Amino acid sequence: GPKVLQIPSHQIIDMGQMVTLNCDPVSNHLYFYWYKQILGQQMEFLVNFYNGKVMEKSKLFKDQFSVERPDGSYFTLKIQPTALEDSAVYFCASSFGTGGFQDTQYFGPGTRLLVL
Amino acid sequence: QQKVQQSPESLSVPEGGMASLNCTSSDRNFQYFWWYRQHSGEGPKALMSIFSDGDKKEGRFTAHLNKASLHVSLHIRDSQPSDSALYFCAVSELDSGYNKLTFGKGTVLLVSP
């Protein structure tokens, strides 16, 4: 089936540094998402992105977070500066259709981020 | 309070048995339910979605939705060891133009040979 790739799979970084998480979505998909999962908790929506713009973001999407997909390349989540509470698994997802509630999201395997 | 509650937290069934997983939404805005499955080291993969009252069957998987109680269940018939995974219930907000999923904490299913 369709595959979403995420690079790197693991990242360890010192607090205050910048980190960029990369997502290679399914090739013909138009909508892109980031979710955050803290150990032992449920996965939570961060942001969705369409046509070069953030369409919706949650309160977890702090000012230090930004997303972009320059020229159809990777869909990226950048955190600058990082904080201890940013340690989590970050999942990227993409979907093809309307972006509405019936649209199937395809998830990557996640990037495990540890902020020291 | 979590908007999506799943039970049980973990479940063990023998190979060939029936596994039943439960999910309840506490918000009437959340009425479109998804079941996702995640194997170790992989991302969640959509199994099926359900919006209408009643049953929806896809192969060995049957989802049952009761919209009045916002309760959905997933039944896996003839469970196989390869079904061992973490199962998430997720819901979409009906009035959201841009789909964001709200997830439960998941149920760990172990199917023993």
PDB file of N, CA and C in Angstrom, chain A residues 12-51:
ATOM      1  N   ILE A  12      18.532  12.608  18.798  1.00  0.00           N
ATOM      2  CA  ILE A  12      18.829  13.091  20.151  1.00  0.00           C
ATOM      3  C   ILE A  12      19.437  14.473  20.000  1.00  0.00           C
ATOM      4  N   ILE A  13      18.948  15.419  20.785  1.00  0.00           N
ATOM      5  CA  ILE A  13      19.374  16.796  20.603  1.00  0.00           C
ATOM      6  C   ILE A  13      19.405  17.494  21.958  1.00  0.00           C
ATOM      7  N   ASP A  14      20.287  18.459  22.092  1.00  0.00           N
ATOM      8  CA  ASP A  14      20.354  19.239  23.326  1.00  0.00           C
ATOM      9  C   ASP A  14      19.299  20.323  23.328  1.00  0.00           C
ATOM     10  N   MET A  15      18.724  20.538  24.504  1.00  0.00           N
ATOM     11  CA  MET A  15      17.706  21.577  24.667  1.00  0.00           C
ATOM     12  C   MET A  15      18.221  22.915  24.137  1.00  0.00           C
ATOM     13  N   GLY A  16      17.349  23.612  23.413  1.00  0.00           N
ATOM     14  CA  GLY A  16      17.714  24.909  22.867  1.00  0.00           C
ATOM     15  C   GLY A  16      18.185  24.859  21.434  1.00  0.00           C
ATOM     16  N   GLN A  17      18.577  23.668  20.979  1.00  0.00           N
ATOM     17  CA  GLN A  17      19.002  23.548  19.586  1.00  0.00           C
ATOM     18  C   GLN A  17      17.802  23.430  18.671  1.00  0.00           C
ATOM     19  N   MET A  18      18.054  23.561  17.391  1.00  0.00           N
ATOM     20  CA  MET A  18      17.021  23.423  16.384  1.00  0.00           C
ATOM     21  C   MET A  18      17.013  21.981  15.860  1.00  0.00           C
ATOM     22  N   VAL A  19      15.825  21.484  15.538  1.00  0.00           N
ATOM     23  CA  VAL A  19      15.732  20.165  14.921  1.00  0.00           C
ATOM     24  C   VAL A  19      14.725  20.237  13.775  1.00  0.00           C
ATOM     25  N   THR A  20      15.016  19.503  12.726  1.00  0.00           N
ATOM     26  CA  THR A  20      14.099  19.402  11.591  1.00  0.00           C
ATOM     27  C   THR A  20      13.751  17.943  11.371  1.00  0.00           C
ATOM     28  N   LEU A  21      12.455  17.656  11.391  1.00  0.00           N
ATOM     29  CA  LEU A  21      11.977  16.304  11.129  1.00  0.00           C
ATOM     30  C   LEU A  21      11.441  16.279   9.699  1.00  0.00           C
ATOM     31  N   ASN A  22      11.829  15.244   8.964  1.00  0.00           N
ATOM     32  CA  ASN A  22      11.493  15.176   7.556  1.00  0.00           C
ATOM     33  C   ASN A  22      10.492  14.074   7.266  1.00  0.00           C
ATOM     34  N   CYS A  23       9.586  14.371   6.366  1.00  0.00           N
ATOM     35  CA  CYS A  23       8.552  13.429   5.974  1.00  0.00           C
ATOM     36  C   CYS A  23       8.465  13.381   4.458  1.00  0.00           C
ATOM     37  N   ASP A  24       8.484  12.170   3.921  1.00  0.00           N
ATOM     38  CA  ASP A  24       8.285  11.972   2.489  1.00  0.00           C
ATOM     39  C   ASP A  24       6.898  11.380   2.299  1.00  0.00           C
ATOM     40  N   PRO A  25       5.906  12.195   1.962  1.00  0.00           N
ATOM     41  CA  PRO A  25       4.525  11.703   1.898  1.00  0.00           C
ATOM     42  C   PRO A  25       4.275  10.862   0.657  1.00  0.00           C
ATOM     43  N   VAL A  26       3.114  10.251   0.586  1.00  0.00           N
ATOM     44  CA  VAL A  26       2.699   9.520  -0.607  1.00  0.00           C
ATOM     45  C   VAL A  26       2.651  10.503  -1.773  1.00  0.00           C
ATOM     46  N   SER A  27       3.145  10.057  -2.944  1.00  0.00           N
ATOM     47  CA  SER A  27       3.499  10.988  -4.019  1.00  0.00           C
ATOM     48  C   SER A  27       2.340  11.845  -4.523  1.00  0.00           C
ATOM     49  N   ASN A  28       1.144  11.332  -4.604  1.00  0.00           N
ATOM     50  CA  ASN A  28       0.045  12.119  -5.172  1.00  0.00           C
ATOM     51  C   ASN A  28      -0.878  12.697  -4.109  1.00  0.00           C
ATOM     52  N   HIS A  29      -0.441  12.675  -2.859  1.00  0.00           N
ATOM     53  CA  HIS A  29      -1.268  13.201  -1.779  1.00  0.00           C
ATOM     54  C   HIS A  29      -1.145  14.707  -1.681  1.00  0.00           C
ATOM     55  N   LEU A  30      -2.218  15.330  -1.202  1.00  0.00           N
ATOM     56  CA  LEU A  30      -2.296  16.782  -1.192  1.00  0.00           C
ATOM     57  C   LEU A  30      -2.336  17.375   0.214  1.00  0.00           C
ATOM     58  N   TYR A  31      -2.722  16.543   1.192  1.00  0.00           N
ATOM     59  CA  TYR A  31      -2.866  17.030   2.566  1.00  0.00           C
ATOM     60  C   TYR A  31      -1.828  16.357   3.438  1.00  0.00           C
ATOM     61  N   PHE A  32      -1.247  17.137   4.347  1.00  0.00           N
ATOM     62  CA  PHE A  32      -0.167  16.623   5.177  1.00  0.00           C
ATOM     63  C   PHE A  32      -0.420  17.004   6.629  1.00  0.00           C
ATOM     64  N   TYR A  33       0.013  16.107   7.508  1.00  0.00           N
ATOM     65  CA  TYR A  33      -0.303  16.249   8.931  1.00  0.00           C
ATOM     66  C   TYR A  33       0.918  15.889   9.775  1.00  0.00           C
ATOM     67  N   TRP A  34       0.982  16.487  10.962  1.00  0.00           N
ATOM     68  CA  TRP A  34       1.905  16.047  11.999  1.00  0.00           C
ATOM     69  C   TRP A  34       1.099  15.761  13.268  1.00  0.00           C
ATOM     70  N   TYR A  35       1.484  14.645  13.918  1.00  0.00           N
ATOM     71  CA  TYR A  35       0.908  14.260  15.202  1.00  0.00           C
ATOM     72  C   TYR A  35       2.062  14.030  16.164  1.00  0.00           C
ATOM     73  N   LYS A  36       1.765  14.214  17.455  1.00  0.00           N
ATOM     74  CA  LYS A  36       2.781  14.033  18.504  1.00  0.00           C
ATOM     75  C   LYS A  36       2.284  13.002  19.507  1.00  0.00           C
ATOM     76  N   GLN A  37       3.163  12.088  19.884  1.00  0.00           N
ATOM     77  CA  GLN A  37       2.803  11.103  20.888  1.00  0.00           C
ATOM     78  C   GLN A  37       3.870  11.072  21.975  1.00  0.00           C
ATOM     79  N   ILE A  38       3.496  11.499  23.170  1.00  0.00           N
ATOM     80  CA  ILE A  38       4.376  11.389  24.329  1.00  0.00           C
ATOM     81  C   ILE A  38       4.224   9.977  24.873  1.00  0.00           C
ATOM     82  N   LEU A  39       5.319   9.427  25.381  1.00  0.00           N
ATOM     83  CA  LEU A  39       5.332   8.049  25.876  1.00  0.00           C
ATOM     84  C   LEU A  39       4.188   7.804  26.857  1.00  0.00           C
ATOM     85  N   GLY A  40       3.398   6.763  26.551  1.00  0.00           N
ATOM     86  CA  GLY A  40       2.314   6.380  27.441  1.00  0.00           C
ATOM     87  C   GLY A  40       1.019   7.146  27.235  1.00  0.00           C
ATOM     88  N   GLN A  41       1.037   8.086  26.305  1.00  0.00           N
ATOM     89  CA  GLN A  41      -0.163   8.885  26.068  1.00  0.00           C
ATOM     90  C   GLN A  41      -0.664   8.668  24.641  1.00  0.00           C
ATOM     91  N   GLN A  42      -1.840   9.200  24.359  1.00  0.00           N
ATOM     92  CA  GLN A  42      -2.388   9.024  23.019  1.00  0.00           C
ATOM     93  C   GLN A  42      -1.728   9.979  22.043  1.00  0.00           C
ATOM     94  N   MET A  43      -1.822   9.631  20.776  1.00  0.00           N
ATOM     95  CA  MET A  43      -1.318  10.471  19.711  1.00  0.00           C
ATOM     96  C   MET A  43      -2.192  11.714  19.607  1.00  0.00           C
ATOM     97  N   GLU A  44      -1.577  12.877  19.432  1.00  0.00           N
ATOM     98  CA  GLU A  44      -2.352  14.116  19.385  1.00  0.00           C
ATOM     99  C   GLU A  44      -2.020  14.921  18.141  1.00  0.00           C
ATOM    100  N   PHE A  45      -3.037  15.477  17.548  1.00  0.00           N
ATOM    101  CA  PHE A  45      -2.917  16.282  16.340  1.00  0.00           C
ATOM    102  C   PHE A  45      -2.117  17.557  16.614  1.00  0.00           C
ATOM    103  N   LEU A  46      -1.183  17.854  15.718  1.00  0.00           N
ATOM    104  CA  LEU A  46      -0.447  19.106  15.811  1.00  0.00           C
ATOM    105  C   LEU A  46      -0.920  20.117  14.759  1.00  0.00           C
ATOM    106  N   VAL A  47      -0.890  19.673  13.485  1.00  0.00           N
ATOM    107  CA  VAL A  47      -1.103  20.633  12.406  1.00  0.00           C
ATOM    108  C   VAL A  47      -1.467  19.893  11.136  1.00  0.00           C
ATOM    109  N   ASN A  48      -2.245  20.538  10.273  1.00  0.00           N
ATOM    110  CA  ASN A  48      -2.404  20.041   8.915  1.00  0.00           C
ATOM    111  C   ASN A  48      -2.079  21.139   7.920  1.00  0.00           C
ATOM    112  N   PHE A  49      -1.734  20.726   6.699  1.00  0.00           N
ATOM    113  CA  PHE A  49      -1.070  21.600   5.732  1.00  0.00           C
ATOM    114  C   PHE A  49      -1.579  21.239   4.359  1.00  0.00           C
ATOM    115  N   TYR A  50      -1.976  22.265   3.600  1.00  0.00           N
ATOM    116  CA  TYR A  50      -2.491  22.031   2.257  1.00  0.00           C
ATOM    117  C   TYR A  50      -2.163  23.223   1.378  1.00  0.00           C
ATOM    118  N   ASN A  51      -1.747  22.949   0.189  1.00  0.00           N
ATOM    119  CA  ASN A  51      -1.498  24.003  -0.807  1.00  0.00           C
ATOM    120  C   ASN A  51      -0.536  25.056  -0.259  1.00  0.00           C
TER     121      ASN A  51
END
